Amino acid sequence: MPHPTPPSVLRRPQLWIGTGLIAAVVSMLFALLYVGGNVNPRGNLRDLPVALVNTDGGADAGGRHVNLGEQIVAGIQKTAQGDKSIDWQVVSREEADKRLGRGKVFGALVIPKDFSATVTALSAPQPAPQSKPAPPTLTVLTNQAAGSIGSSMSSQAAQKAAHAASAQLGQELLKQATAQKAPLPTAAQLKLADPVTVTVADGHPLGSRSAMGLSAFYYALVLVVCGMLGANVVNSQVDTALGYLHTDFGPFRKREPVQHTSRVRTLAIGMALMLGLSLVMGTLVEVATVGILDMDASHLGLLWLYSVATIAVVGIGSLALFAAFGTPGMLLATIVFVAMAVPSSGATVPVQALPGFFRALAEFEPLRQITEGLRSLLYYGAQADAGLTRAWAAMGIALIAALGFGFAVTRLYDRRGLHRIPRPAVGTEAPAETAEPPVSAEGEAPATA
């Protein structure tokens, strides 16, 4: 039977249809997932947590005690009833600092202790022409450690609320000034119309070498990619060592004798090799990022353990998919660990600004859990309730699921006799696919008669 020539292979409809379908599904899926999760964050924004702190002690004005801080809080809460984009959490300053330091809120709006006193002083008679009352201020705190885009959204919402409160207070001050029937210069009227100065400060400062709060995401992505690539290398190397695959070195080809073994044992060999490689890869990732690139990091021992464990779990999960689905398992692993994971990770666009489908994915997709754990390690002093406990728990669940799924499927294949290369019957020759002609020094098989 004549061998097909390259032009004849290209004329096969099956080649074009099969390859085209795979390419079409992959391109469409990646586009929908990557862009779909991030295309409209403001339109999808729901319940972004922002702290609202009122430390105002109040002041006496016109024979009565007023607390303008409480008035601002009530106004913000009333406005929030018709706008569910921001979850205003009214807490003390101490509690706000705790939540900022654990990534539980993306920012805060702080009303200072002397707010009422400084506002009422604007409309009070001044003892001397030279004296100028201190301007009332509201402070907006950011939290880039929780995510730069989420922090920016929080800051914009808090500044908008602060300026709206300033405008409302300005109307009241102008009414009071008009009631006193004292002429006000135009400059004074303008100052009273918008009396509050809004300042922005960093609520949880980060080091200069933390990628503005994105180093945790990039580090997590490196760990996931290392786990997937490591699994691909392990899978091919184990198959080569067992004689299931050949190895090409340029024009030379090498193939080991086939060693018939069960699928369960093959998977166990691969997972054991993956564990060993995880130690090497996790160590080198930390050496490269912290030692060479000088990335801001602390708790280096715990970071090393976390890196090794993450690579191992991702690699073992990928190997389980390879063993269960074969070649399509590689594509499936890419979809699970990259295509669906990156847009639902909450690392760039916060989870609160994602569509409902991606919010659901974020509950179990590994990259989000890995990133939250790394944020705790890199930004929040390795606090357990800053995402580290959840990350370790998710990693343990994923490991158990991968082991259970991988060995259950491979054992089922073995019990049904679905061997990768059937064993030759006694007294018969080995199947043609298990034997290859020897290779000459030139890389070509010798001619046979």
Short mmCIF file of C-alpha atoms in Angstrom, two decimals:
data_model
loop_
_atom_site.label_atom_id
_atom_site.label_comp_id
_atom_site.label_asym_id
_atom_site.label_seq_id
_atom_site.Cartn_x
_atom_site.Cartn_y
_atom_site.Cartn_z
CA MET A 1 0.00 0.00 0.00
CA PRO A 2 1.59 3.33 -1.02
CA HIS A 3 2.37 5.83 1.68
CA PRO A 4 0.34 9.05 1.57
CA THR A 5 2.20 12.09 0.33
CA PRO A 6 1.97 15.45 2.17
CA PRO A 7 -0.33 16.98 -0.47
CA SER A 8 -2.69 14.01 -0.22
CA VAL A 9 -2.77 14.32 3.58
CA LEU A 10 -3.76 17.96 3.27
CA ARG A 11 -6.61 16.94 0.98
CA ARG A 12 -8.21 14.81 3.68
CA PRO A 13 -11.45 16.44 4.95
CA GLN A 14 -11.06 14.76 8.34
CA LEU A 15 -7.79 16.61 8.97
CA TRP A 16 -9.30 20.00 8.25
CA ILE A 17 -12.59 19.36 10.03
CA GLY A 18 -11.06 17.89 13.18
CA THR A 19 -8.30 20.48 13.49
CA GLY A 20 -10.65 23.31 12.56
CA LEU A 21 -13.21 22.34 15.20
CA ILE A 22 -10.59 22.22 17.92
CA ALA A 23 -9.12 25.59 16.88
CA ALA A 24 -12.59 27.15 16.64
CA VAL A 25 -13.67 25.92 20.08
CA VAL A 26 -10.43 27.02 21.74
CA SER A 27 -10.37 30.50 20.18
CA MET A 28 -14.06 31.13 20.89
CA LEU A 29 -13.84 29.79 24.45
CA PHE A 30 -10.76 31.79 25.39
CA ALA A 31 -12.23 34.98 23.89
CA LEU A 32 -15.54 34.59 25.70
CA LEU A 33 -13.91 33.77 29.03
CA TYR A 34 -11.03 36.25 29.02
CA VAL A 35 -12.91 39.24 27.63
CA GLY A 36 -16.34 38.32 28.95
CA GLY A 37 -15.22 38.43 32.56
CA ASN A 38 -13.61 41.86 32.32
CA VAL A 39 -15.45 43.75 29.59
CA ASN A 40 -17.83 45.73 31.86
CA PRO A 41 -16.66 45.81 35.49
CA ARG A 42 -18.67 48.90 36.44
CA GLY A 43 -21.85 47.52 34.99
CA ASN A 44 -21.37 44.26 36.88
CA LEU A 45 -20.27 45.87 40.16
CA ARG A 46 -22.25 44.55 43.13
CA ASP A 47 -21.54 44.83 46.87
CA LEU A 48 -17.95 46.05 46.73
CA PRO A 49 -17.02 46.21 50.45
CA VAL A 50 -15.98 49.70 51.62
CA ALA A 51 -15.63 50.73 55.26
CA LEU A 52 -17.47 53.83 56.52
CA VAL A 53 -15.95 55.25 59.69
CA ASN A 54 -17.49 58.02 61.79
CA THR A 55 -15.30 59.29 64.62
CA ASP A 56 -17.02 62.71 64.75
CA GLY A 57 -17.54 63.91 68.33
CA GLY A 58 -20.15 66.50 67.38
CA ALA A 59 -20.31 70.21 68.25
CA ASP A 60 -22.66 72.80 69.76
CA ALA A 61 -24.17 75.21 67.26
CA GLY A 62 -27.14 77.58 67.70
CA GLY A 63 -27.90 76.28 71.16
CA ARG A 64 -28.08 72.63 70.13
CA HIS A 65 -25.69 69.73 69.76
CA VAL A 66 -25.14 68.49 66.19
CA ASN A 67 -23.21 65.56 64.78
CA LEU A 68 -22.64 66.12 61.10
CA GLY A 69 -20.75 62.83 60.81
CA GLU A 70 -23.89 60.92 61.66
CA GLN A 71 -25.75 63.01 59.09
CA ILE A 72 -23.22 62.03 56.39
CA VAL A 73 -23.44 58.34 57.32
CA ALA A 74 -27.24 58.45 57.16
CA GLY A 75 -27.12 60.18 53.78
CA ILE A 76 -24.71 57.62 52.32
CA GLN A 77 -26.80 54.72 53.62
CA LYS A 78 -29.96 56.24 52.16
CA THR A 79 -28.32 56.67 48.77
CA ALA A 80 -26.97 53.11 48.91
CA GLN A 81 -30.50 51.70 49.17
CA GLY A 82 -31.05 52.42 45.51
CA ASP A 83 -27.49 51.56 44.44
CA LYS A 84 -26.20 48.08 45.29
CA SER A 85 -22.77 48.57 43.75
CA ILE A 86 -21.11 49.47 47.08
CA ASP A 87 -21.47 47.62 50.37
CA TRP A 88 -20.90 50.38 52.93
CA GLN A 89 -19.78 48.76 56.19
CA VAL A 90 -20.18 51.14 59.15
CA VAL A 91 -17.39 50.22 61.56
CA SER A 92 -15.02 51.81 64.05
CA ARG A 93 -11.62 53.10 62.98
CA GLU A 94 -9.91 50.18 64.71
CA GLU A 95 -12.12 47.66 62.92
CA ALA A 96 -11.60 49.43 59.60
CA ASP A 97 -7.83 49.15 59.99
CA LYS A 98 -8.20 45.43 60.71
CA ARG A 99 -10.32 44.86 57.63
CA LEU A 100 -7.94 46.88 55.47
CA GLY A 101 -5.06 44.81 56.86
CA ARG A 102 -6.79 41.55 55.96
CA GLY A 103 -8.12 42.47 52.54
CA LYS A 104 -11.74 42.38 53.69
CA VAL A 105 -12.49 45.87 52.35
CA PHE A 106 -11.13 47.69 49.32
CA GLY A 107 -11.02 51.08 50.99
CA ALA A 108 -12.62 53.35 53.58
CA LEU A 109 -14.17 56.77 54.06
CA VAL A 110 -13.16 58.29 57.42
CA ILE A 111 -14.96 61.18 59.13
CA PRO A 112 -12.55 62.78 61.63
CA LYS A 113 -13.26 63.51 65.27
CA ASP A 114 -13.45 67.30 64.85
CA PHE A 115 -15.54 67.30 61.70
CA SER A 116 -18.66 68.97 63.15
CA ALA A 117 -16.54 71.50 65.01
CA THR A 118 -14.63 72.57 61.90
CA VAL A 119 -17.80 72.81 59.79
CA THR A 120 -19.74 74.91 62.30
CA ALA A 121 -16.72 77.18 62.74
CA LEU A 122 -17.02 78.24 59.10
CA SER A 123 -20.31 80.05 59.72
CA ALA A 124 -19.47 81.29 63.22
CA PRO A 125 -18.32 84.91 63.73
CA GLN A 126 -14.54 85.18 63.69
CA PRO A 127 -12.85 86.98 66.62
CA ALA A 128 -10.26 88.62 64.37
CA PRO A 129 -10.09 89.31 60.64
CA GLN A 130 -6.78 87.50 60.35
CA SER A 131 -8.03 84.25 61.91
CA LYS A 132 -9.04 81.52 59.49
CA PRO A 133 -10.90 78.42 60.66
CA ALA A 134 -9.36 75.08 59.82
CA PRO A 135 -11.04 73.53 56.78
CA PRO A 136 -13.12 70.42 57.48
CA THR A 137 -11.70 67.28 55.89
CA LEU A 138 -12.84 63.78 54.94
CA THR A 139 -10.23 61.10 54.34
CA VAL A 140 -10.48 58.38 51.69
CA LEU A 141 -8.28 55.34 52.34
CA THR A 142 -7.23 53.00 49.52
CA ASN A 143 -6.11 49.36 49.68
CA GLN A 144 -4.07 48.28 46.66
CA ALA A 145 -3.16 45.04 48.43
CA ALA A 146 -6.74 43.87 47.87
CA GLY A 147 -6.51 44.64 44.14
CA SER A 148 -5.64 47.82 42.28
CA ILE A 149 -8.87 48.05 40.25
CA GLY A 150 -11.05 47.26 43.26
CA SER A 151 -9.16 49.83 45.31
CA SER A 152 -9.63 52.41 42.56
CA MET A 153 -13.37 51.69 42.38
CA SER A 154 -13.62 52.02 46.16
CA SER A 155 -11.70 55.30 46.13
CA GLN A 156 -13.90 56.78 43.42
CA ALA A 157 -17.09 55.76 45.25
CA ALA A 158 -15.82 57.17 48.54
CA GLN A 159 -14.72 60.45 46.94
CA LYS A 160 -18.07 60.77 45.18
CA ALA A 161 -19.89 60.26 48.48
CA ALA A 162 -17.60 62.77 50.24
CA HIS A 163 -18.13 65.47 47.61
CA ALA A 164 -21.89 64.88 47.67
CA ALA A 165 -21.85 65.30 51.46
CA SER A 166 -19.79 68.49 51.07
CA ALA A 167 -22.31 69.92 48.62
CA GLN A 168 -25.18 69.11 50.98
CA LEU A 169 -23.41 70.75 53.92
CA GLY A 170 -22.62 73.73 51.73
CA GLN A 171 -26.29 74.35 51.03
CA GLU A 172 -27.04 74.35 54.75
CA LEU A 173 -24.16 76.72 55.51
CA LEU A 174 -25.28 79.14 52.80
CA LYS A 175 -28.80 79.13 54.24
CA GLN A 176 -27.41 79.91 57.68
CA ALA A 177 -25.28 82.71 56.28
CA THR A 178 -28.26 84.17 54.43
CA ALA A 179 -30.37 84.00 57.60
CA GLN A 180 -27.78 86.13 59.42
CA LYS A 181 -28.35 88.87 56.81
CA ALA A 182 -24.65 89.56 56.66
CA PRO A 183 -23.21 90.13 53.18
CA LEU A 184 -20.65 87.54 52.16
CA PRO A 185 -17.89 88.08 49.62
CA THR A 186 -18.03 85.90 46.55
CA ALA A 187 -14.96 83.95 47.64
CA ALA A 188 -16.57 83.19 50.99
CA GLN A 189 -19.75 82.01 49.27
CA LEU A 190 -17.78 79.67 47.05
CA LYS A 191 -15.93 78.28 50.04
CA LEU A 192 -19.15 77.70 51.96
CA ALA A 193 -20.78 76.05 48.92
CA ASP A 194 -18.15 73.27 48.95
CA PRO A 195 -16.56 73.45 52.39
CA VAL A 196 -15.02 69.98 52.78
CA THR A 197 -11.53 69.07 51.64
CA VAL A 198 -11.27 65.44 50.52
CA THR A 199 -7.87 63.81 50.99
CA VAL A 200 -6.75 60.41 49.72
CA ALA A 201 -4.29 58.25 51.66
CA ASP A 202 -3.01 54.68 51.53
CA GLY A 203 -4.90 52.60 54.05
CA HIS A 204 -2.52 49.63 53.85
CA PRO A 205 0.86 50.65 52.43
CA LEU A 206 2.78 48.22 50.24
CA GLY A 207 6.45 48.00 49.38
CA SER A 208 7.74 49.57 46.21
CA ARG A 209 8.54 46.13 44.72
CA SER A 210 5.11 44.60 45.00
CA ALA A 211 3.86 45.43 41.47
CA MET A 212 1.31 47.84 43.00
CA GLY A 213 -0.55 44.95 44.58
CA LEU A 214 -0.29 42.60 41.61
CA SER A 215 2.81 40.61 42.59
CA ALA A 216 0.61 38.00 44.31
CA PHE A 217 -1.32 37.41 41.09
CA TYR A 218 1.78 37.13 38.92
CA TYR A 219 3.43 34.80 41.42
CA ALA A 220 0.28 32.65 41.55
CA LEU A 221 0.14 32.52 37.76
CA VAL A 222 3.78 31.38 37.64
CA LEU A 223 3.01 28.57 40.09
CA VAL A 224 0.01 27.38 38.06
CA VAL A 225 1.93 27.47 34.78
CA CYS A 226 4.85 25.60 36.39
CA GLY A 227 2.45 22.93 37.64
CA MET A 228 0.88 22.48 34.20
CA LEU A 229 4.16 22.51 32.28
CA GLY A 230 5.72 20.19 34.85
CA ALA A 231 2.85 17.75 34.40
CA ASN A 232 3.31 17.82 30.62
CA VAL A 233 7.02 17.10 30.98
CA VAL A 234 6.41 14.33 33.51
CA ASN A 235 3.71 12.75 31.37
CA SER A 236 5.92 12.61 28.27
CA GLN A 237 9.04 11.50 30.14
CA VAL A 238 7.25 8.65 31.92
CA ASP A 239 5.73 7.46 28.64
CA THR A 240 9.17 7.63 27.02
CA ALA A 241 10.79 5.68 29.85
CA LEU A 242 8.09 3.00 29.58
CA GLY A 243 8.52 2.73 25.82
CA TYR A 244 5.14 4.18 24.91
CA LEU A 245 6.67 7.18 23.15
CA HIS A 246 9.84 7.77 21.21
CA THR A 247 12.20 10.68 21.73
CA ASP A 248 13.48 12.83 18.89
CA PHE A 249 16.85 14.58 19.17
CA GLY A 250 17.02 16.57 15.96
CA PRO A 251 17.18 13.96 13.16
CA PHE A 252 17.74 11.10 15.62
CA ARG A 253 15.03 9.01 17.18
CA LYS A 254 15.26 6.85 20.26
CA ARG A 255 12.77 4.47 21.77
CA GLU A 256 13.01 2.36 24.91
CA PRO A 257 11.67 -1.19 25.01
CA VAL A 258 7.98 -1.28 25.92
CA GLN A 259 7.38 -2.08 29.58
CA HIS A 260 3.80 -3.22 29.93
CA THR A 261 2.33 -1.80 33.12
CA SER A 262 -1.08 -0.81 34.38
CA ARG A 263 -2.54 2.65 33.99
CA VAL A 264 -2.78 2.96 37.77
CA ARG A 265 0.92 2.27 38.17
CA THR A 266 1.80 4.64 35.35
CA LEU A 267 -0.19 7.43 37.02
CA ALA A 268 1.43 6.69 40.38
CA ILE A 269 4.89 6.92 38.81
CA GLY A 270 4.03 10.24 37.22
CA MET A 271 2.63 11.70 40.43
CA ALA A 272 5.69 10.61 42.43
CA LEU A 273 7.95 12.26 39.85
CA MET A 274 5.77 15.38 39.96
CA LEU A 275 6.22 15.65 43.72
CA GLY A 276 9.97 15.55 43.32
CA LEU A 277 9.98 18.15 40.57
CA SER A 278 7.72 20.41 42.63
CA LEU A 279 10.46 20.75 45.23
CA VAL A 280 12.89 21.91 42.57
CA MET A 281 10.47 24.20 40.72
CA GLY A 282 9.01 25.80 43.85
CA THR A 283 12.48 26.53 45.17
CA LEU A 284 13.65 28.08 41.90
CA VAL A 285 10.53 30.23 41.58
CA GLU A 286 11.17 31.76 45.00
CA VAL A 287 14.89 32.16 44.32
CA ALA A 288 14.15 33.93 41.02
CA THR A 289 11.44 36.28 42.31
CA VAL A 290 12.67 37.07 45.81
CA GLY A 291 16.41 36.43 45.53
CA ILE A 292 17.13 37.76 42.04
CA LEU A 293 14.27 40.17 41.31
CA ASP A 294 14.06 41.40 44.92
CA MET A 295 10.27 41.11 45.10
CA ASP A 296 8.85 42.29 48.42
CA ALA A 297 8.14 39.17 50.49
CA SER A 298 8.25 37.93 54.06
CA HIS A 299 7.70 34.56 55.76
CA LEU A 300 10.01 33.02 53.17
CA GLY A 301 9.85 29.52 54.65
CA LEU A 302 6.06 29.46 54.50
CA LEU A 303 6.16 30.99 51.02
CA TRP A 304 8.47 28.19 49.88
CA LEU A 305 6.19 25.51 51.31
CA TYR A 306 3.15 27.16 49.72
CA SER A 307 4.91 27.38 46.33
CA VAL A 308 5.95 23.73 46.35
CA ALA A 309 2.50 22.57 47.43
CA THR A 310 0.74 24.66 44.79
CA ILE A 311 2.89 23.37 41.95
CA ALA A 312 2.45 19.79 43.20
CA VAL A 313 -1.35 20.03 43.44
CA VAL A 314 -1.74 21.68 40.03
CA GLY A 315 0.64 19.13 38.50
CA ILE A 316 -1.12 16.15 40.07
CA GLY A 317 -4.49 17.52 38.98
CA SER A 318 -3.22 17.89 35.43
CA LEU A 319 -1.78 14.36 35.42
CA ALA A 320 -5.16 13.02 36.57
CA LEU A 321 -6.83 14.76 33.61
CA PHE A 322 -4.16 13.42 31.22
CA ALA A 323 -4.66 9.87 32.50
CA ALA A 324 -8.44 10.05 32.30
CA PHE A 325 -8.88 11.80 28.96
CA GLY A 326 -5.59 11.25 27.14
CA THR A 327 -4.55 13.96 24.70
CA PRO A 328 -7.79 16.01 25.19
CA GLY A 329 -6.88 16.12 28.88
CA MET A 330 -4.12 18.62 28.08
CA LEU A 331 -6.64 20.98 26.53
CA LEU A 332 -9.03 20.41 29.43
CA ALA A 333 -6.30 21.23 31.95
CA THR A 334 -5.57 24.47 30.10
CA ILE A 335 -9.23 25.43 30.23
CA VAL A 336 -9.58 24.60 33.94
CA PHE A 337 -6.32 26.10 35.20
CA VAL A 338 -6.00 29.07 32.82
CA ALA A 339 -8.98 29.93 30.62
CA MET A 340 -11.60 29.80 33.38
CA ALA A 341 -9.23 30.57 36.24
CA VAL A 342 -7.65 33.89 35.20
CA PRO A 343 -10.85 35.94 34.62
CA SER A 344 -12.47 34.55 37.80
CA SER A 345 -9.40 34.97 40.02
CA GLY A 346 -10.38 38.42 41.31
CA ALA A 347 -6.73 39.37 41.01
CA THR A 348 -7.18 42.23 38.54
CA VAL A 349 -10.93 42.90 38.38
CA PRO A 350 -12.49 42.19 41.82
CA VAL A 351 -14.95 39.33 42.13
CA GLN A 352 -17.66 41.88 43.01
CA ALA A 353 -17.28 43.40 39.52
CA LEU A 354 -17.59 40.11 37.60
CA PRO A 355 -20.70 38.70 35.90
CA GLY A 356 -22.66 36.09 37.82
CA PHE A 357 -21.15 33.16 35.90
CA PHE A 358 -17.61 34.17 36.82
CA ARG A 359 -18.57 34.82 40.43
CA ALA A 360 -19.76 31.24 40.60
CA LEU A 361 -16.49 30.04 39.07
CA ALA A 362 -14.53 32.07 41.63
CA GLU A 363 -15.93 29.93 44.44
CA PHE A 364 -13.93 26.89 43.36
CA GLU A 365 -11.51 27.90 40.58
CA PRO A 366 -7.98 27.29 41.89
CA LEU A 367 -6.28 30.51 40.81
CA ARG A 368 -8.48 32.67 43.03
CA GLN A 369 -7.74 30.56 46.10
CA ILE A 370 -4.02 30.50 45.27
CA THR A 371 -3.92 34.29 44.81
CA GLU A 372 -5.77 34.94 48.08
CA GLY A 373 -3.27 32.78 49.94
CA LEU A 374 -0.36 34.61 48.37
CA ARG A 375 -1.87 38.00 49.23
CA SER A 376 -1.95 36.87 52.83
CA LEU A 377 1.69 35.77 52.65
CA LEU A 378 3.00 38.79 50.74
CA TYR A 379 0.83 41.66 52.01
CA TYR A 380 -1.02 40.71 55.19
CA GLY A 381 1.61 39.07 57.37
CA ALA A 382 0.46 35.50 56.66
CA GLN A 383 -2.73 36.00 58.67
CA ALA A 384 -4.91 32.90 58.54
CA ASP A 385 -8.19 34.79 58.05
CA ALA A 386 -6.73 36.95 55.28
CA GLY A 387 -7.18 34.11 52.77
CA LEU A 388 -4.44 31.69 53.81
CA THR A 389 -6.68 29.19 55.60
CA ARG A 390 -9.10 29.08 52.69
CA ALA A 391 -6.20 28.59 50.26
CA TRP A 392 -4.76 25.63 52.18
CA ALA A 393 -8.23 24.08 52.56
CA ALA A 394 -8.97 24.48 48.84
CA MET A 395 -5.59 22.98 48.01
CA GLY A 396 -6.27 19.95 50.21
CA ILE A 397 -9.69 19.41 48.66
CA ALA A 398 -8.25 19.71 45.16
CA LEU A 399 -5.52 17.18 45.95
CA ILE A 400 -7.98 14.63 47.32
CA ALA A 401 -10.28 15.15 44.34
CA ALA A 402 -7.42 14.73 41.84
CA LEU A 403 -6.13 11.56 43.50
CA GLY A 404 -9.60 10.07 43.80
CA PHE A 405 -10.61 10.92 40.25
CA GLY A 406 -7.33 9.92 38.63
CA PHE A 407 -6.95 6.54 40.32
CA ALA A 408 -10.66 5.70 40.07
CA VAL A 409 -10.71 6.25 36.30
CA THR A 410 -7.40 4.49 35.61
CA ARG A 411 -8.42 1.52 37.77
CA LEU A 412 -11.67 1.29 35.83
CA TYR A 413 -9.72 1.27 32.56
CA ASP A 414 -7.42 -1.47 33.87
CA ARG A 415 -10.27 -3.66 35.10
CA ARG A 416 -11.93 -3.45 31.70
CA GLY A 417 -8.71 -4.40 29.92
CA LEU A 418 -8.34 -1.03 28.24
CA HIS A 419 -4.55 -1.13 28.22
CA ARG A 420 -2.60 1.55 26.41
CA ILE A 421 -0.77 -1.13 24.40
CA PRO A 422 -2.40 -4.57 24.45
CA ARG A 423 -0.19 -7.35 25.70
CA PRO A 424 0.71 -9.85 22.95
CA ALA A 425 -0.88 -13.27 23.29
CA VAL A 426 1.40 -16.20 24.14
CA GLY A 427 3.07 -17.57 20.99
CA THR A 428 2.26 -14.54 18.90
CA GLU A 429 4.39 -11.66 17.76
CA ALA A 430 4.19 -8.29 19.40
CA PRO A 431 1.86 -5.80 17.75
CA ALA A 432 3.44 -3.74 15.05
CA GLU A 433 3.08 -0.51 17.04
CA THR A 434 5.23 -1.82 19.89
CA ALA A 435 8.29 -2.47 17.75
CA GLU A 436 10.30 -0.07 15.64
CA PRO A 437 13.17 -0.81 13.29
CA PRO A 438 16.60 0.12 14.58
CA VAL A 439 17.82 3.57 13.71
CA SER A 440 21.01 4.14 11.81
CA ALA A 441 23.56 6.79 12.65
CA GLU A 442 22.01 8.99 9.96
CA GLY A 443 18.63 8.78 11.66
CA GLU A 444 17.07 6.53 8.96
CA ALA A 445 15.81 3.01 9.34
CA PRO A 446 17.85 0.49 7.35
CA ALA A 447 16.22 -0.92 4.27
CA THR A 448 14.67 -4.36 4.56
CA ALA A 449 14.26 -6.95 1.91
#
